[in-house]
mmCIF file with all atom_site columns, C-alpha atoms in Angstrom:
data_model
loop_
_atom_site.group_PDB
_atom_site.id
_atom_site.type_symbol
_atom_site.label_atom_id
_atom_site.label_alt_id
_atom_site.label_comp_id
_atom_site.label_asym_id
_atom_site.label_entity_id
_atom_site.label_seq_id
_atom_site.pdbx_PDB_ins_code
_atom_site.Cartn_x
_atom_site.Cartn_y
_atom_site.Cartn_z
_atom_site.occupancy
_atom_site.B_iso_or_equiv
_atom_site.pdbx_formal_charge
_atom_site.auth_seq_id
_atom_site.auth_comp_id
_atom_site.auth_asym_id
_atom_site.auth_atom_id
_atom_site.pdbx_PDB_model_num
ATOM 1   C CA . GLY A 1 1   ? -0.090  -0.145 0.243   1.00 79.00 ? 1   GLY A CA 1
ATOM 2   C CA . PHE A 1 2   ? 0.656   3.204  0.296   1.00 78.00 ? 2   PHE A CA 1
ATOM 3   C CA . GLY A 1 3   ? 2.676   3.308  3.192   1.00 78.00 ? 3   GLY A CA 1
ATOM 4   C CA . ALA A 1 4   ? 5.564   1.097  1.546   1.00 80.00 ? 4   ALA A CA 1
ATOM 5   C CA . GLY A 1 5   ? 5.368   3.699  -1.652  1.00 80.00 ? 5   GLY A CA 1
ATOM 6   C CA . ARG A 1 6   ? 3.586   1.247  -3.685  1.00 82.00 ? 6   ARG A CA 1
ATOM 7   C CA . PRO A 1 7   ? -0.004  2.031  -3.786  1.00 82.00 ? 7   PRO A CA 1
ATOM 8   C CA . SER A 1 8   ? -2.710  -0.165 -4.702  1.00 87.00 ? 8   SER A CA 1
ATOM 9   C CA . GLY A 1 9   ? -4.803  1.666  -6.840  1.00 84.00 ? 9   GLY A CA 1
ATOM 10  C CA . SER A 1 10  ? -8.164  0.329  -4.708  1.00 89.00 ? 10  SER A CA 1
ATOM 11  C CA . GLY A 1 11  ? -8.572  4.192  -3.489  1.00 91.00 ? 11  GLY A CA 1
ATOM 12  C CA . GLU A 1 12  ? -9.759  2.870  0.058   1.00 94.00 ? 12  GLU A CA 1
ATOM 13  C CA . LEU A 1 13  ? -8.737  2.066  3.333   1.00 93.00 ? 13  LEU A CA 1
ATOM 14  C CA . ARG A 1 14  ? -9.753  0.223  5.511   1.00 94.00 ? 14  ARG A CA 1
ATOM 15  C CA . GLY A 1 15  ? -8.303  0.556  9.684   1.00 94.00 ? 15  GLY A CA 1
ATOM 16  C CA . TRP A 1 16  ? -8.922  0.486  13.295  1.00 96.00 ? 16  TRP A CA 1
ATOM 17  C CA . LEU A 1 17  ? -8.507  3.149  15.658  1.00 96.00 ? 17  LEU A CA 1
ATOM 18  C CA . ALA A 1 18  ? -8.528  3.792  19.694  1.00 97.00 ? 18  ALA A CA 1
ATOM 19  C CA . PHE A 1 19  ? -7.539  5.928  21.817  1.00 95.00 ? 19  PHE A CA 1
ATOM 20  C CA . LEU A 1 20  ? -3.908  4.823  23.989  1.00 96.00 ? 20  LEU A CA 1
ATOM 21  C CA . ASP A 1 21  ? -5.801  5.158  26.989  1.00 96.00 ? 21  ASP A CA 1
ATOM 22  C CA . ASP A 1 22  ? -8.626  2.920  25.717  1.00 92.00 ? 22  ASP A CA 1
ATOM 23  C CA . THR A 1 23  ? -11.054 6.209  26.309  1.00 95.00 ? 23  THR A CA 1
ATOM 24  C CA . PRO A 1 24  ? -14.376 5.331  24.984  1.00 95.00 ? 24  PRO A CA 1
ATOM 25  C CA . PHE A 1 25  ? -15.436 7.278  21.983  1.00 96.00 ? 25  PHE A CA 1
ATOM 26  C CA . ASP A 1 26  ? -18.261 10.034 22.422  1.00 96.00 ? 26  ASP A CA 1
ATOM 27  C CA . PRO A 1 27  ? -20.089 11.760 19.620  1.00 95.00 ? 27  PRO A CA 1
ATOM 28  C CA . VAL A 1 28  ? -17.394 14.484 19.326  1.00 95.00 ? 28  VAL A CA 1
ATOM 29  C CA . SER A 1 29  ? -14.725 11.941 19.170  1.00 96.00 ? 29  SER A CA 1
ATOM 30  C CA . LEU A 1 30  ? -16.220 9.915  16.396  1.00 95.00 ? 30  LEU A CA 1
ATOM 31  C CA . LEU A 1 31  ? -16.297 13.636 14.425  1.00 94.00 ? 31  LEU A CA 1
ATOM 32  C CA . PHE A 1 32  ? -12.419 12.904 14.772  1.00 92.00 ? 32  PHE A CA 1
ATOM 33  C CA . ALA A 1 33  ? -12.805 9.143  13.573  1.00 93.00 ? 33  ALA A CA 1
ATOM 34  C CA . VAL A 1 34  ? -14.535 10.497 9.964   1.00 94.00 ? 34  VAL A CA 1
ATOM 35  C CA . ASP A 1 35  ? -11.472 12.122 9.688   1.00 90.00 ? 35  ASP A CA 1
ATOM 36  C CA . ALA A 1 36  ? -8.329  10.661 11.177  1.00 86.00 ? 36  ALA A CA 1
ATOM 37  C CA . PHE A 1 37  ? -7.770  8.698  8.562   1.00 85.00 ? 37  PHE A CA 1
ATOM 38  C CA . PRO A 1 38  ? -5.023  9.641  5.403   1.00 88.00 ? 38  PRO A CA 1
ATOM 39  C CA . PRO A 1 39  ? -7.025  10.709 1.996   1.00 89.00 ? 39  PRO A CA 1
ATOM 40  C CA . ALA A 1 40  ? -8.291  7.323  0.512   1.00 89.00 ? 40  ALA A CA 1
ATOM 41  C CA . THR A 1 41  ? -6.825  8.900  -3.085  1.00 88.00 ? 41  THR A CA 1
ATOM 42  C CA . PHE A 1 42  ? -3.358  8.246  -1.025  1.00 86.00 ? 42  PHE A CA 1
ATOM 43  C CA . GLU A 1 43  ? -4.172  4.258  -2.147  1.00 88.00 ? 43  GLU A CA 1
ATOM 44  C CA . ILE A 1 44  ? -4.451  5.444  -6.347  1.00 88.00 ? 44  ILE A CA 1
ATOM 45  C CA . ALA A 1 45  ? -1.426  7.621  -6.715  1.00 84.00 ? 45  ALA A CA 1
ATOM 46  C CA . PRO A 1 46  ? 0.819   9.971  -4.776  1.00 78.00 ? 46  PRO A CA 1
ATOM 47  C CA . THR A 1 47  ? -0.039  13.354 -3.717  1.00 79.00 ? 47  THR A CA 1
ATOM 48  C CA . GLY A 1 48  ? 0.416   16.330 -1.578  1.00 78.00 ? 48  GLY A CA 1
ATOM 49  C CA . TRP A 1 49  ? -2.157  18.087 0.468   1.00 84.00 ? 49  TRP A CA 1
ATOM 50  C CA . VAL A 1 50  ? -5.870  17.612 0.275   1.00 90.00 ? 50  VAL A CA 1
ATOM 51  C CA . PRO A 1 51  ? -7.552  20.107 1.646   1.00 92.00 ? 51  PRO A CA 1
ATOM 52  C CA . THR A 1 52  ? -11.169 19.055 2.577   1.00 93.00 ? 52  THR A CA 1
ATOM 53  C CA . LEU A 1 53  ? -13.613 21.579 1.244   1.00 96.00 ? 53  LEU A CA 1
ATOM 54  C CA . GLU A 1 54  ? -17.138 19.883 2.982   1.00 97.00 ? 54  GLU A CA 1
ATOM 55  C CA . MET A 1 55  ? -17.714 17.500 4.891   1.00 96.00 ? 55  MET A CA 1
ATOM 56  C CA . THR A 1 56  ? -20.757 16.497 6.153   1.00 98.00 ? 56  THR A CA 1
ATOM 57  C CA . THR A 1 57  ? -20.615 13.563 9.375   1.00 97.00 ? 57  THR A CA 1
ATOM 58  C CA . TYR A 1 58  ? -24.024 11.365 10.752  1.00 97.00 ? 58  TYR A CA 1
ATOM 59  C CA . VAL A 1 59  ? -23.651 10.336 14.147  1.00 97.00 ? 59  VAL A CA 1
ATOM 60  C CA . ARG A 1 60  ? -25.553 7.119  13.901  1.00 98.00 ? 60  ARG A CA 1
ATOM 61  C CA . ALA A 1 61  ? -24.772 5.845  17.701  1.00 98.00 ? 61  ALA A CA 1
ATOM 62  C CA . LEU A 1 62  ? -22.915 5.457  20.424  1.00 97.00 ? 62  LEU A CA 1
ATOM 63  C CA . PRO A 1 63  ? -20.520 3.158  20.237  1.00 97.00 ? 63  PRO A CA 1
ATOM 64  C CA . VAL A 1 64  ? -19.401 0.459  22.585  1.00 97.00 ? 64  VAL A CA 1
ATOM 65  C CA . PRO A 1 65  ? -15.889 0.272  24.678  1.00 95.00 ? 65  PRO A CA 1
ATOM 66  C CA . GLY A 1 66  ? -13.580 -1.087 22.024  1.00 96.00 ? 66  GLY A CA 1
ATOM 67  C CA . PRO A 1 67  ? -11.221 -0.279 19.104  1.00 97.00 ? 67  PRO A CA 1
ATOM 68  C CA . LEU A 1 68  ? -13.617 1.290  15.686  1.00 98.00 ? 68  LEU A CA 1
ATOM 69  C CA . THR A 1 69  ? -13.239 0.004  12.434  1.00 98.00 ? 69  THR A CA 1
ATOM 70  C CA . ILE A 1 70  ? -13.018 2.455  9.905   1.00 97.00 ? 70  ILE A CA 1
ATOM 71  C CA . LEU A 1 71  ? -13.405 2.419  5.624   1.00 97.00 ? 71  LEU A CA 1
ATOM 72  C CA . HIS A 1 72  ? -12.298 5.526  4.087   1.00 95.00 ? 72  HIS A CA 1
ATOM 73  C CA . ARG A 1 73  ? -13.233 5.147  -0.077  1.00 96.00 ? 73  ARG A CA 1
ATOM 74  C CA . ALA A 1 74  ? -12.586 7.583  -2.561  1.00 94.00 ? 74  ALA A CA 1
ATOM 75  C CA . GLN A 1 75  ? -15.642 7.350  -4.805  1.00 93.00 ? 75  GLN A CA 1
ATOM 76  C CA . LEU A 1 76  ? -15.320 9.444  -7.786  1.00 92.00 ? 76  LEU A CA 1
ATOM 77  C CA . VAL A 1 77  ? -12.194 11.875 -8.739  1.00 90.00 ? 77  VAL A CA 1
ATOM 78  C CA . GLU A 1 78  ? -11.998 14.130 -11.466 1.00 90.00 ? 78  GLU A CA 1
ATOM 79  C CA . ALA A 1 79  ? -11.213 17.488 -11.934 1.00 90.00 ? 79  ALA A CA 1
ATOM 80  C CA . GLN A 1 80  ? -8.956  17.781 -9.148  1.00 91.00 ? 80  GLN A CA 1
ATOM 81  C CA . ARG A 1 81  ? -11.707 16.910 -7.060  1.00 94.00 ? 81  ARG A CA 1
ATOM 82  C CA . VAL A 1 82  ? -12.165 13.821 -5.294  1.00 94.00 ? 82  VAL A CA 1
ATOM 83  C CA . ASP A 1 83  ? -15.196 12.721 -2.899  1.00 96.00 ? 83  ASP A CA 1
ATOM 84  C CA . GLU A 1 84  ? -14.911 10.685 -0.358  1.00 96.00 ? 84  GLU A CA 1
ATOM 85  C CA . ALA A 1 85  ? -17.589 8.451  1.740   1.00 98.00 ? 85  ALA A CA 1
ATOM 86  C CA . THR A 1 86  ? -16.229 6.990  5.361   1.00 97.00 ? 86  THR A CA 1
ATOM 87  C CA . SER A 1 87  ? -18.411 4.388  7.317   1.00 98.00 ? 87  SER A CA 1
ATOM 88  C CA . VAL A 1 88  ? -17.302 3.417  11.401  1.00 98.00 ? 88  VAL A CA 1
ATOM 89  C CA . TRP A 1 89  ? -18.031 0.746  13.297  1.00 98.00 ? 89  TRP A CA 1
ATOM 90  C CA . ASP A 1 90  ? -18.144 -0.172 17.014  1.00 98.00 ? 90  ASP A CA 1
ATOM 91  C CA . ALA A 1 91  ? -16.326 -3.102 18.516  1.00 97.00 ? 91  ALA A CA 1
ATOM 92  C CA . ASP A 1 92  ? -19.553 -4.892 18.101  1.00 98.00 ? 92  ASP A CA 1
ATOM 93  C CA . GLY A 1 93  ? -20.316 -3.944 14.480  1.00 98.00 ? 93  GLY A CA 1
ATOM 94  C CA . ARG A 1 94  ? -22.539 -1.572 14.425  1.00 98.00 ? 94  ARG A CA 1
ATOM 95  C CA . LEU A 1 95  ? -22.410 1.168  12.193  1.00 99.00 ? 95  LEU A CA 1
ATOM 96  C CA . VAL A 1 96  ? -22.002 4.080  14.242  1.00 98.00 ? 96  VAL A CA 1
ATOM 97  C CA . ALA A 1 97  ? -20.545 7.228  11.861  1.00 98.00 ? 97  ALA A CA 1
ATOM 98  C CA . GLN A 1 98  ? -20.472 8.070  8.079   1.00 98.00 ? 98  GLN A CA 1
ATOM 99  C CA . ALA A 1 99  ? -19.945 11.023 6.611   1.00 98.00 ? 99  ALA A CA 1
ATOM 100 C CA . THR A 1 100 ? -19.156 12.092 3.017   1.00 97.00 ? 100 THR A CA 1
ATOM 101 C CA . GLN A 1 101 ? -16.034 15.004 2.173   1.00 96.00 ? 101 GLN A CA 1
ATOM 102 C CA . LEU A 1 102 ? -14.956 16.938 -0.917  1.00 97.00 ? 102 LEU A CA 1
ATOM 103 C CA . ALA A 1 103 ? -11.373 17.549 -1.056  1.00 94.00 ? 103 ALA A CA 1
ATOM 104 C CA . ALA A 1 104 ? -9.306  19.471 -4.123  1.00 95.00 ? 104 ALA A CA 1
ATOM 105 C CA . ILE A 1 105 ? -6.261  16.706 -4.952  1.00 91.00 ? 105 ILE A CA 1
ATOM 106 C CA . ARG A 1 106 ? -3.542  16.843 -7.441  1.00 85.00 ? 106 ARG A CA 1
ATOM 107 C CA . LEU A 1 107 ? -2.954  13.557 -8.672  1.00 76.00 ? 107 LEU A CA 1
ATOM 108 C CA . GLY A 1 108 ? 0.965   13.197 -10.601 1.00 67.00 ? 108 GLY A CA 1
#
């Protein structure tokens, strides 16, 4: 993947997120969680700064304690813009947050 300097081309990042001290996530920290991952376009090609132009977040439920599972995907990359979607699940597998984001991008 992009971390090793070899983007997969998928435009998708998956991973887990937890606080070092196991603090449970609350509605405000869920806002952090949906925006914590690097841009999903890093798995398409190396880029520089990818500034957010607009972001909408939905907190669906309070998560149970434990790490969150995050899926961050680039849905459309066109005209120096990227439309990204993020889904966040708690340790029980419940969808607890979703976000869409429009960002500026320069590929290549």
